[in-house]
């Protein structure tokens, strides 16, 4: 077998990388972003097959490979002191997040909220690094009282994956957020599956989630001009809005 010589110019590669990771032009207003991306519904459907099979330490995560890679980069850069996840399901995502932060030697507090914690996997439930709170997000102030939030260390990373009372939750948390905190709003891409399991279970077919969540996020951002900027390092890491979380990685400024 012929051996092909690696002709990569690593100095040139490193120089390009240095240019890519600068902050110039990185943070942009939602008004300057399109609600479209390079991923097609066929690609998302194909990736969804693996997404619904993905687990962490045997616990279902329900994250696609792009989001897992992007989120890992965000956790390393931000090193959040507090992570609040809205929507726990089996607890795999919170478990993965807590384990990543532990690997990064971050003394972080990971909190995950869901209306029904009976669904938690035993591995997630027993983790000493995740705090699960059972509560109704239509009463978010009861789940996360004011005094509780005031005592949480910053920077924060808020992960909205509950699809319930999103505006109410974000408006409530907005009052306590500080510059440098982040929000990740998941599943804003209108081409994502309408129901869980689509892309894996053929009988479900494949319907599109639609633009409702992206429109809701855009309305929230327009109501708070200059307070949040889209971080294109994460939204565009694999191409323009090549993410389930279209325009959904936001820095509080």
Coordinates of N, CA and C in Angstrom, one line a residue:
X1 N 0.8 -1.2 0.0 CA 0.0 0.0 0.0 C 0.9 1.3 0.0
X2 N 0.6 2.2 -0.9 CA 1.3 3.4 -1.0 C 1.1 4.3 0.2
X3 N 2.1 4.8 0.9 CA 2.0 5.7 2.0 C 1.9 7.1 1.5
X4 N 0.8 7.9 1.8 CA 0.7 9.2 1.4 C 1.3 10.2 2.4
X5 N 2.2 11.0 2.0 CA 2.8 11.9 2.9 C 1.9 13.0 3.4
X6 N 1.9 13.3 4.6 CA 1.1 14.4 5.2 C 1.8 15.8 4.9
X7 N 1.2 16.5 4.0 CA 1.8 17.8 3.6 C 1.2 19.0 4.3
X8 N 0.5 18.8 5.4 CA -0.2 19.9 6.1 C 0.8 20.9 6.6
X9 N 0.6 22.1 6.3 CA 1.4 23.2 6.9 C 0.8 23.6 8.2
X10 N 1.4 23.0 9.3 CA 0.8 23.2 10.6 C 1.0 24.6 11.1
X11 N 2.0 25.3 10.7 CA 2.2 26.7 11.1 C 1.1 27.6 10.5
X12 N 0.8 27.3 9.2 CA -0.3 28.0 8.6 C -1.7 27.7 9.2
X13 N -1.8 26.4 9.6 CA -3.1 26.0 10.3 C -3.2 26.7 11.6
X14 N -2.1 26.8 12.4 CA -2.1 27.4 13.7 C -2.4 28.9 13.6
X15 N -1.8 29.5 12.5 CA -2.1 31.0 12.3 C -3.6 31.2 12.0
X16 N -4.1 30.4 11.2 CA -5.6 30.5 10.9 C -6.4 30.3 12.1
X17 N -6.0 29.4 12.9 CA -6.8 29.1 14.2 C -6.7 30.3 15.1
X18 N -5.6 31.0 15.2 CA -5.5 32.2 16.0 C -6.4 33.2 15.5
X19 N -6.5 33.4 14.2 CA -7.5 34.4 13.6 C -8.9 34.0 14.0
X20 N -9.2 32.7 13.9 CA -10.6 32.3 14.1 C -11.0 32.5 15.5
X21 N -10.1 32.3 16.5 CA -10.6 32.4 17.9 C -10.4 33.8 18.5
X22 N -10.2 34.8 17.7 CA -10.2 36.2 18.2 C -11.7 36.6 18.4
X23 N -11.9 37.6 19.2 CA -13.3 38.1 19.5 C -13.8 39.1 18.5
X24 N -12.9 39.4 17.5 CA -13.4 40.4 16.5 C -14.6 39.9 15.7
X25 N -15.7 40.6 15.7 CA -16.8 40.2 15.0 C -17.6 39.0 15.5
X26 N -17.2 38.6 16.7 CA -17.7 37.3 17.2 C -19.1 37.5 17.8
X27 N -19.4 38.6 18.5 CA -20.6 38.8 19.1 C -21.5 39.8 18.3
X28 N -22.7 39.4 18.0 CA -23.5 40.2 17.1 C -25.0 40.3 17.6
X29 N -25.7 41.3 17.2 CA -27.1 41.5 17.6 C -27.9 40.5 16.8
X30 N -29.0 40.1 17.5 CA -30.0 39.2 16.8 C -30.5 39.8 15.5
X31 N -30.6 41.1 15.5 CA -31.1 41.8 14.3 C -30.2 41.5 13.1
X32 N -28.9 41.2 13.3 CA -28.0 41.0 12.2 C -27.8 39.5 11.9
X33 N -28.7 38.7 12.4 CA -28.7 37.2 12.2 C -29.9 36.8 11.4
X34 N -29.7 35.8 10.5 CA -30.8 35.2 9.7 C -31.3 34.0 10.5
X35 N -32.5 33.7 10.4 CA -33.1 32.5 11.0 C -33.0 31.4 10.0
X36 N -31.8 31.1 9.6 CA -31.6 30.0 8.6 C -30.2 29.4 8.9
X37 N -29.9 28.2 8.3 CA -28.6 27.6 8.5 C -28.3 26.7 7.5
X38 N -27.1 26.1 7.6 CA -26.6 25.2 6.5 C -27.1 23.8 6.6
X39 N -27.7 23.4 7.8 CA -28.2 22.1 7.9 C -29.5 21.9 7.3
X40 N -29.7 20.9 6.5 CA -31.0 20.6 5.9 C -31.8 19.7 6.8
X41 N -33.1 19.5 6.5 CA -33.9 18.6 7.4 C -33.5 17.2 7.2
X42 N -32.9 16.8 6.0 CA -32.4 15.5 5.8 C -31.2 15.2 6.7
X43 N -30.3 16.2 6.8 CA -29.1 16.0 7.6 C -29.5 15.9 9.1
X44 N -30.4 16.8 9.5 CA -30.9 16.8 10.9 C -31.6 15.5 11.2
X45 N -32.4 15.0 10.3 CA -33.1 13.7 10.5 C -32.1 12.6 10.7
X46 N -31.0 12.6 9.8 CA -30.0 11.6 9.9 C -29.2 11.6 11.2
X47 N -28.8 12.9 11.7 CA -28.1 13.0 12.9 C -29.0 12.7 14.1
X48 N -30.3 12.9 14.0 CA -31.3 12.6 15.1 C -31.2 11.1 15.4
X49 N -31.0 10.3 14.4 CA -30.9 8.8 14.7 C -29.9 8.5 15.8
X50 N -28.7 9.2 15.7 CA -27.7 9.0 16.7 C -28.0 9.8 18.0
X51 N -28.7 10.9 17.8 CA -29.0 11.8 19.0 C -29.8 11.0 20.0
X52 N -30.8 10.3 19.5 CA -31.7 9.6 20.4 C -31.1 8.3 21.0
X53 N -30.0 7.9 20.4 CA -29.3 6.7 21.0 C -28.2 7.1 21.9
X54 N -27.9 8.4 21.9 CA -26.7 8.9 22.7 C -27.0 8.8 24.2
X55 N -26.0 8.2 24.9 CA -26.1 8.2 26.4 C -24.8 8.6 27.0
X56 N -24.8 8.9 28.2 CA -23.6 9.2 29.0 C -23.6 8.4 30.3
X57 N -22.7 7.5 30.4 CA -22.6 6.6 31.5 C -23.9 5.8 31.7
X58 N -24.5 5.4 30.5 CA -25.7 4.6 30.5 C -27.0 5.4 30.6
X59 N -26.9 6.7 30.7 CA -28.1 7.5 30.9 C -28.4 8.3 29.6
X60 N -29.6 8.3 29.1 CA -30.0 9.0 27.9 C -29.7 10.5 28.1
X61 N -29.1 11.1 27.1 CA -28.7 12.5 27.1 C -29.6 13.3 26.2
X62 N -30.0 12.8 25.1 CA -30.9 13.6 24.1 C -30.1 14.8 23.6
X63 N -28.9 14.7 23.3 CA -28.1 15.7 22.7 C -27.5 15.2 21.4
X64 N -27.5 16.1 20.3 CA -26.9 15.7 19.1 C -25.4 15.9 19.2
X65 N -24.6 15.3 18.3 CA -23.1 15.4 18.4 C -22.6 16.8 18.2
X66 N -23.3 17.7 17.4 CA -22.8 19.0 17.3 C -23.0 19.8 18.6
X67 N -24.1 19.7 19.2 CA -24.4 20.4 20.5 C -23.4 19.9 21.6
X68 N -23.2 18.6 21.7 CA -22.3 18.1 22.7 C -20.9 18.7 22.5
X69 N -20.4 18.8 21.3 CA -19.1 19.3 21.0 C -19.0 20.8 21.3
X70 N -20.0 21.6 20.8 CA -20.1 23.0 21.1 C -20.2 23.3 22.6
X71 N -21.1 22.6 23.3 CA -21.3 22.8 24.7 C -20.0 22.5 25.5
X72 N -19.3 21.5 25.1 CA -18.0 21.2 25.8 C -17.1 22.4 25.6
X73 N -17.0 23.0 24.4 CA -16.1 24.1 24.2 C -16.6 25.3 25.1
X74 N -17.9 25.5 25.1 CA -18.4 26.6 25.9 C -18.1 26.5 27.4
X75 N -18.3 25.2 27.9 CA -18.0 25.0 29.3 C -16.6 25.2 29.6
X76 N -15.7 24.9 28.7 CA -14.3 25.1 29.0 C -13.9 26.5 29.0
X77 N -14.5 27.3 28.0 CA -14.1 28.7 27.9 C -14.8 29.5 29.1
X78 N -16.1 29.3 29.3 CA -16.8 30.0 30.3 C -16.5 29.6 31.7
X79 N -16.3 28.3 31.9 CA -16.1 27.8 33.3 C -17.1 28.3 34.2
X80 N -18.4 28.1 33.9 CA -19.5 28.6 34.7 C -19.4 28.2 36.2
X81 N -19.7 29.1 37.1 CA -19.8 28.7 38.5 C -21.2 28.1 38.8
X82 N -22.2 28.5 38.0 CA -23.5 27.9 38.2 C -24.1 27.6 36.8
X83 N -24.7 26.4 36.7 CA -25.4 26.0 35.5 C -26.8 25.6 36.0
X84 N -27.8 26.2 35.3 CA -29.2 25.9 35.6 C -29.8 25.4 34.3
X85 N -30.3 24.2 34.3 CA -30.9 23.5 33.2 C -32.4 23.4 33.4
X86 N -33.1 23.8 32.4 CA -34.6 23.7 32.5 C -35.0 22.5 31.6
X87 N -35.5 21.5 32.2 CA -35.8 20.2 31.5 C -34.8 19.2 31.7
X88 N -35.1 18.2 32.6 CA -34.2 17.2 33.0 C -34.3 15.8 32.3
X89 N -35.6 15.4 32.1 CA -35.9 14.1 31.6 C -35.2 13.0 32.4
X90 N -34.3 12.3 31.8 CA -33.6 11.2 32.5 C -32.4 11.7 33.3
X91 N -32.0 12.9 33.1 CA -30.9 13.5 33.8 C -29.6 13.4 33.2
X92 N -29.5 12.8 32.0 CA -28.3 12.6 31.3 C -27.5 13.8 30.9
X93 N -28.2 14.8 30.5 CA -27.6 16.1 30.1 C -26.9 16.8 31.3
X94 N -27.7 16.8 32.4 CA -27.1 17.4 33.6 C -25.9 16.6 34.1
X95 N -26.0 15.3 34.1 CA -24.9 14.5 34.5 C -23.7 14.7 33.7
X96 N -23.9 14.7 32.3 CA -22.8 15.0 31.4 C -22.1 16.4 31.7
X97 N -22.9 17.4 31.9 CA -22.5 18.7 32.2 C -21.6 18.8 33.5
X98 N -22.2 18.1 34.5 CA -21.4 18.1 35.8 C -20.1 17.4 35.7
X99 N -20.1 16.3 34.9 CA -18.9 15.5 34.8 C -17.9 16.3 33.9
X100 N -18.3 17.0 32.9 CA -17.4 17.8 32.1 C -16.7 18.9 33.0
X101 N -17.5 19.5 33.8 CA -17.0 20.6 34.7 C -16.0 20.0 35.7
X102 N -16.3 18.8 36.2 CA -15.4 18.1 37.1 C -14.1 17.8 36.5
X103 N -14.2 17.3 35.2 CA -12.9 17.0 34.5 C -12.1 18.3 34.3
X104 N -12.8 19.5 34.1 CA -12.2 20.7 33.9 C -11.7 21.4 35.2
X105 N -11.9 20.6 36.3 CA -11.6 21.1 37.6 C -12.3 22.4 38.0
X106 N -13.5 22.5 37.6 CA -14.4 23.6 38.0 C -15.2 23.3 39.2
X107 N -15.2 24.2 40.2 CA -16.1 24.0 41.3 C -17.4 24.6 41.0
X108 N -18.2 23.9 40.2 CA -19.4 24.5 39.7 C -20.7 23.8 40.3
X109 N -21.7 24.6 40.4 CA -23.0 24.1 40.9 C -23.9 23.8 39.7
X110 N -24.4 22.6 39.5 CA -25.2 22.2 38.4 C -26.6 21.9 39.0
X111 N -27.6 22.7 38.5 CA -29.0 22.5 39.0 C -29.9 22.2 37.8
X112 N -30.7 21.2 37.9 CA -31.6 20.8 36.8 C -33.1 20.8 37.3
X113 N -34.0 21.4 36.6 CA -35.4 21.5 37.0 C -36.3 20.8 36.1
X114 N -37.2 20.0 36.6 CA -38.3 19.4 35.8 C -39.5 19.2 36.6
X115 N -40.6 19.1 36.0 CA -41.9 18.9 36.7 C -42.1 17.5 37.2
X116 N -41.3 16.6 36.6 CA -41.5 15.2 37.1 C -40.1 14.5 37.1
X117 N -39.6 14.4 38.3 CA -38.3 13.8 38.5 C -38.4 12.3 38.7
X118 N -39.6 11.7 38.6 CA -39.7 10.3 38.7 C -39.0 9.6 37.5
X119 N -38.8 10.3 36.4 CA -38.2 9.8 35.2 C -36.7 9.7 35.3
X120 N -36.1 10.3 36.3 CA -34.6 10.3 36.4 C -34.0 8.9 36.4
X121 N -32.9 8.8 35.7 CA -32.1 7.5 35.8 C -31.4 7.5 37.1
X122 N -31.2 6.3 37.6 CA -30.6 6.1 38.9 C -29.2 6.7 39.0
X123 N -28.4 6.6 37.9 CA -27.1 7.1 37.9 C -27.1 8.6 38.1
X124 N -28.0 9.3 37.4 CA -28.1 10.8 37.5 C -28.6 11.2 38.9
X125 N -29.6 10.4 39.3 CA -30.2 10.8 40.6 C -29.2 10.7 41.8
X126 N -28.3 9.7 41.7 CA -27.3 9.5 42.7 C -26.1 10.3 42.6
X127 N -26.0 11.1 41.6 CA -24.8 12.0 41.4 C -24.7 13.0 42.5
X128 N -23.6 13.1 43.2 CA -23.4 14.2 44.2 C -23.2 15.6 43.6
X129 N -23.0 15.6 42.2 CA -22.6 16.8 41.6 C -23.8 17.5 40.8
X130 N -25.0 17.0 40.9 CA -26.2 17.6 40.3 C -27.3 17.7 41.4
X131 N -27.9 18.9 41.4 CA -29.0 19.2 42.2 C -30.3 19.2 41.4
X132 N -31.2 18.2 41.6 CA -32.4 18.2 40.8 C -33.5 18.8 41.7
X133 N -34.3 19.7 41.0 CA -35.4 20.4 41.6 C -36.7 20.0 40.9
X134 N -37.7 19.5 41.6 CA -39.0 19.2 40.9 C -39.9 20.5 41.1
X135 N -40.4 21.0 40.0 CA -41.2 22.2 40.0 C -41.8 22.5 38.7
X136 N -42.8 23.4 38.8 CA -43.6 23.8 37.6 C -43.0 25.1 37.1
X137 N -42.5 25.2 35.9 CA -41.9 26.4 35.3 C -42.9 27.5 35.1
X138 N -44.1 27.2 35.2 CA -45.1 28.3 35.1 C -45.1 29.0 36.5
X139 N -44.4 28.5 37.4 CA -44.2 29.1 38.7 C -42.7 29.1 39.0
X140 N -42.0 29.6 38.1 CA -40.5 29.6 38.2 C -40.0 30.2 39.4
X141 N -40.7 31.3 39.9 CA -40.2 32.0 41.1 C -40.3 31.1 42.4
X142 N -41.1 30.0 42.3 CA -41.2 29.1 43.4 C -40.0 28.0 43.3
X143 N -39.7 27.7 42.1 CA -38.6 26.8 41.8 C -37.3 27.4 42.2
X144 N -37.1 28.7 41.9 CA -35.9 29.4 42.1 C -36.2 30.7 42.8
X145 N -36.4 30.7 44.1 CA -36.7 31.9 44.8 C -35.6 33.0 44.7
X146 N -36.0 34.2 44.9 CA -35.1 35.4 44.7 C -33.9 35.2 45.6
X147 N -34.0 34.9 46.8 CA -32.9 34.8 47.7 C -31.9 33.7 47.3
X148 N -32.5 32.6 46.8 CA -31.7 31.5 46.3 C -30.8 31.9 45.1
X149 N -31.4 32.7 44.2 CA -30.7 33.1 43.0 C -29.6 34.1 43.4
X150 N -29.9 35.0 44.3 CA -28.9 36.0 44.7 C -27.6 35.4 45.3
X151 N -27.8 34.2 45.8 CA -26.6 33.5 46.4 C -25.8 32.6 45.5
X152 N -26.3 32.5 44.2 CA -25.6 31.7 43.2 C -24.4 32.4 42.6
X153 N -23.3 31.8 42.5 CA -22.1 32.5 42.0 C -22.2 32.6 40.5
X154 N -21.5 33.6 40.0 CA -21.5 33.9 38.5 C -20.0 33.6 38.1
X155 N -19.9 33.3 36.7 CA -20.8 33.4 35.7 C -21.8 32.2 35.7
X156 N -23.0 32.5 35.1 CA -24.1 31.5 35.0 C -24.1 31.0 33.6
X157 N -24.6 29.8 33.4 CA -25.0 29.2 32.1 C -26.4 28.7 32.3
X158 N -27.3 29.3 31.6 CA -28.7 28.9 31.7 C -29.0 28.1 30.4
X159 N -29.6 26.9 30.6 CA -29.9 26.0 29.4 C -31.4 25.8 29.4
X160 N -32.0 26.3 28.4 CA -33.5 26.2 28.2 C -33.8 25.1 27.3
X161 N -34.3 24.0 27.9 CA -34.6 22.8 27.1 C -36.0 22.2 27.5
X162 N -36.8 23.0 28.2 CA -38.1 22.6 28.7 C -39.2 22.8 27.8
X163 N -39.0 23.9 26.9 CA -40.1 24.2 26.0 C -41.4 24.6 26.7
X164 N -41.3 25.1 27.9 CA -42.4 25.5 28.7 C -42.2 26.9 29.3
X165 N -43.1 27.8 29.0 CA -43.1 29.1 29.6 C -41.7 29.8 29.4
X166 N -41.2 29.7 28.2 CA -39.8 30.1 28.0 C -39.7 31.6 28.3
X167 N -40.6 32.4 27.8 CA -40.5 33.9 28.0 C -40.6 34.2 29.5
X168 N -41.5 33.6 30.2 CA -41.6 33.8 31.6 C -40.4 33.4 32.4
X169 N -39.8 32.3 32.0 CA -38.5 31.9 32.7 C -37.4 32.9 32.4
X170 N -37.2 33.2 31.1 CA -36.1 34.1 30.8 C -36.3 35.5 31.4
X171 N -37.5 36.0 31.4 CA -37.8 37.3 32.0 C -37.5 37.3 33.4
X172 N -37.8 36.2 34.1 CA -37.6 36.2 35.6 C -36.1 36.1 35.8
X173 N -35.4 35.2 35.1 CA -33.9 35.1 35.3 C -33.1 36.3 34.9
X174 N -33.7 37.0 33.9 CA -33.0 38.2 33.4 C -32.6 39.2 34.5
X175 N -33.5 39.3 35.5 CA -33.3 40.3 36.6 C -32.1 40.0 37.4
X176 N -31.7 38.7 37.4 CA -30.6 38.3 38.2 C -29.3 38.0 37.5
X177 N -29.3 38.1 36.2 CA -28.1 37.8 35.4 C -27.2 39.0 35.4
X178 N -25.9 38.7 35.1 CA -24.9 39.7 35.1 C -24.1 39.6 33.8
X179 N -23.4 40.7 33.4 CA -22.6 40.6 32.2 C -21.6 39.5 32.3
X180 N -21.5 38.8 31.2 CA -20.6 37.6 31.1 C -21.3 36.3 31.3
X181 N -22.6 36.3 31.8 CA -23.4 35.1 31.9 C -23.8 34.7 30.5
X182 N -24.2 33.4 30.3 CA -24.6 32.9 29.1 C -26.0 32.2 29.2
X183 N -26.7 32.3 28.1 CA -28.0 31.5 27.9 C -27.8 30.6 26.7
X184 N -28.2 29.4 26.8 CA -28.3 28.5 25.6 C -29.7 28.1 25.5
X185 N -30.4 28.5 24.4 CA -31.8 28.2 24.1 C -31.8 27.1 23.1
X186 N -32.2 25.9 23.5 CA -32.1 24.7 22.6 C -33.3 24.6 21.7
X187 N -33.1 23.9 20.5 CA -34.1 23.5 19.6 C -34.8 24.7 19.0
X188 N -34.1 25.8 18.7 CA -34.6 26.9 18.0 C -34.6 26.7 16.5
X189 N -33.9 25.7 16.0 CA -33.8 25.4 14.6 C -35.2 24.9 14.1
X190 N -35.8 25.6 13.2 CA -37.2 25.1 12.8 C -37.2 23.8 12.0
X191 N -36.0 23.3 11.7 CA -36.0 22.0 10.9 C -35.8 20.8 11.9
X192 N -35.7 21.1 13.2 CA -35.6 20.0 14.1 C -36.9 19.2 14.2
X193 N -36.8 17.9 14.7 CA -38.0 17.1 14.7 C -39.1 17.6 15.6
X194 N -40.3 17.4 15.1 CA -41.5 17.9 15.9 C -41.7 17.1 17.2
X195 N -41.4 15.8 17.1 CA -41.5 15.0 18.3 C -40.2 14.2 18.6
X196 N -40.0 13.9 19.8 CA -38.9 13.1 20.2 C -38.9 11.7 19.5
X197 N -37.8 11.2 19.1 CA -37.7 9.9 18.4 C -37.8 9.9 16.9
X198 N -38.2 11.1 16.3 CA -38.2 11.2 14.9 C -36.8 11.2 14.4
X199 N -36.6 10.4 13.3 CA -35.2 10.2 12.8 C -34.6 8.9 13.3
X200 N -35.2 8.3 14.4 CA -34.8 7.0 14.9 C -36.0 6.0 14.6
X201 N -37.2 6.4 15.0 CA -38.3 5.5 14.8 C -39.0 5.8 13.5
X202 N -38.9 4.9 12.5 CA -39.4 5.2 11.2 C -40.9 5.5 11.2
X203 N -41.6 4.7 12.1 CA -43.1 4.9 12.1 C -43.6 6.3 12.4
X204 N -42.7 7.1 13.1 CA -43.1 8.4 13.5 C -43.0 9.4 12.3
X205 N -42.3 9.0 11.2 CA -42.1 9.9 10.1 C -41.2 11.0 10.5
X206 N -41.3 12.2 9.8 CA -40.5 13.3 10.2 C -41.2 14.6 9.9
X207 N -41.7 15.2 11.0 CA -42.3 16.5 10.9 C -41.4 17.6 11.5
X208 N -41.5 18.8 11.0 CA -40.7 19.9 11.4 C -41.2 20.6 12.6
X209 N -40.3 21.0 13.5 CA -40.7 21.7 14.7 C -41.3 23.1 14.4
X210 N -40.7 23.7 13.4 CA -41.2 25.0 13.0 C -40.5 26.2 13.7
X211 N -40.9 27.4 13.4 CA -40.2 28.6 13.8 C -40.7 29.2 15.1
X212 N -41.6 28.6 15.8 CA -42.2 29.2 17.0 C -41.2 29.5 18.1
X213 N -40.3 28.6 18.4 CA -39.4 28.9 19.5 C -38.3 29.9 19.1
X214 N -37.9 29.9 17.8 CA -37.0 30.9 17.4 C -37.6 32.3 17.4
X215 N -38.9 32.4 17.0 CA -39.6 33.6 17.0 C -39.7 34.2 18.4
X216 N -40.0 33.2 19.4 CA -40.2 33.6 20.8 C -38.9 34.1 21.3
X217 N -37.8 33.5 21.0 CA -36.5 33.9 21.5 C -36.2 35.3 20.9
X218 N -36.4 35.5 19.6 CA -36.2 36.8 19.0 C -37.0 37.9 19.6
X219 N -38.2 37.6 20.0 CA -39.0 38.6 20.7 C -38.4 39.0 22.0
X220 N -38.0 38.0 22.8 CA -37.3 38.3 24.1 C -36.1 39.2 23.9
X221 N -35.3 38.8 22.9 CA -34.1 39.6 22.7 C -34.4 41.0 22.2
X222 N -35.4 41.2 21.4 CA -35.8 42.5 20.9 C -36.3 43.4 22.1
X223 N -36.9 42.7 23.1 CA -37.4 43.4 24.3 C -36.3 43.9 25.2
X224 N -35.1 43.3 25.0 CA -34.0 43.7 25.8 C -32.8 44.1 24.9
X225 N -33.0 45.2 24.2 CA -31.9 45.6 23.2 C -30.6 45.9 23.9
X226 N -29.5 45.4 23.3 CA -28.2 45.6 23.8 C -27.8 44.8 25.0
X227 N -28.7 43.9 25.5 CA -28.4 43.2 26.7 C -27.8 41.8 26.4
X228 N -28.2 41.2 25.2 CA -27.7 39.9 24.9 C -27.2 39.9 23.4
X229 N -26.0 39.3 23.2 CA -25.5 39.2 21.9 C -25.3 37.7 21.5
X230 N -25.5 37.4 20.2 CA -25.3 36.0 19.7 C -23.8 35.8 19.6
X231 N -23.4 34.7 20.2 CA -22.0 34.3 20.1 C -21.8 33.4 18.9
X232 N -21.3 33.9 17.9 CA -21.2 33.2 16.6 C -20.1 32.1 16.6
X233 N -19.2 32.2 17.6 CA -18.2 31.1 17.8 C -18.9 29.8 17.9
X234 N -20.0 29.8 18.6 CA -20.7 28.6 18.9 C -21.8 28.3 18.0
X235 N -22.6 29.3 17.6 CA -23.7 29.1 16.6 C -23.1 28.6 15.3
X236 N -21.9 29.1 14.9 CA -21.4 28.9 13.6 C -20.1 28.0 13.6
X237 N -19.9 27.3 14.6 CA -18.7 26.5 14.7 C -18.5 25.5 13.5
X238 N -19.6 24.9 13.1 CA -19.6 24.0 12.0 C -20.3 24.5 10.7
X239 N -20.4 25.8 10.7 CA -21.1 26.4 9.5 C -22.2 27.3 10.1
X240 N -22.7 28.2 9.2 CA -23.7 29.2 9.7 C -24.9 28.5 10.3
X241 N -25.1 28.7 11.6 CA -26.2 28.1 12.4 C -26.3 26.6 12.2
X242 N -25.1 26.0 12.1 CA -25.1 24.5 12.0 C -25.3 23.9 13.4
X243 N -26.5 24.0 13.8 CA -26.8 23.7 15.2 C -28.3 23.5 15.4
X244 N -28.7 22.6 16.3 CA -30.1 22.5 16.8 C -30.5 23.9 17.4
X245 N -29.5 24.6 17.9 CA -29.8 25.8 18.7 C -29.5 27.1 17.9
X246 N -30.2 27.2 16.9 CA -30.0 28.3 15.9 C -30.1 29.7 16.7
X247 N -29.0 30.5 16.5 CA -28.9 31.8 17.2 C -29.2 31.7 18.7
X248 N -28.9 30.5 19.2 CA -29.3 30.2 20.6 C -28.2 30.3 21.6
X249 N -27.0 30.7 21.3 CA -25.9 30.8 22.2 C -25.7 32.3 22.5
X250 N -26.1 32.8 23.6 CA -26.2 34.2 23.9 C -25.4 34.6 25.1
X251 N -24.7 35.7 25.0 CA -23.9 36.3 26.1 C -24.6 37.5 26.6
X252 N -24.7 37.6 27.9 CA -25.3 38.8 28.6 C -24.2 39.8 28.6
X253 N -24.4 41.0 28.1 CA -23.4 42.1 28.0 C -23.9 43.3 28.8

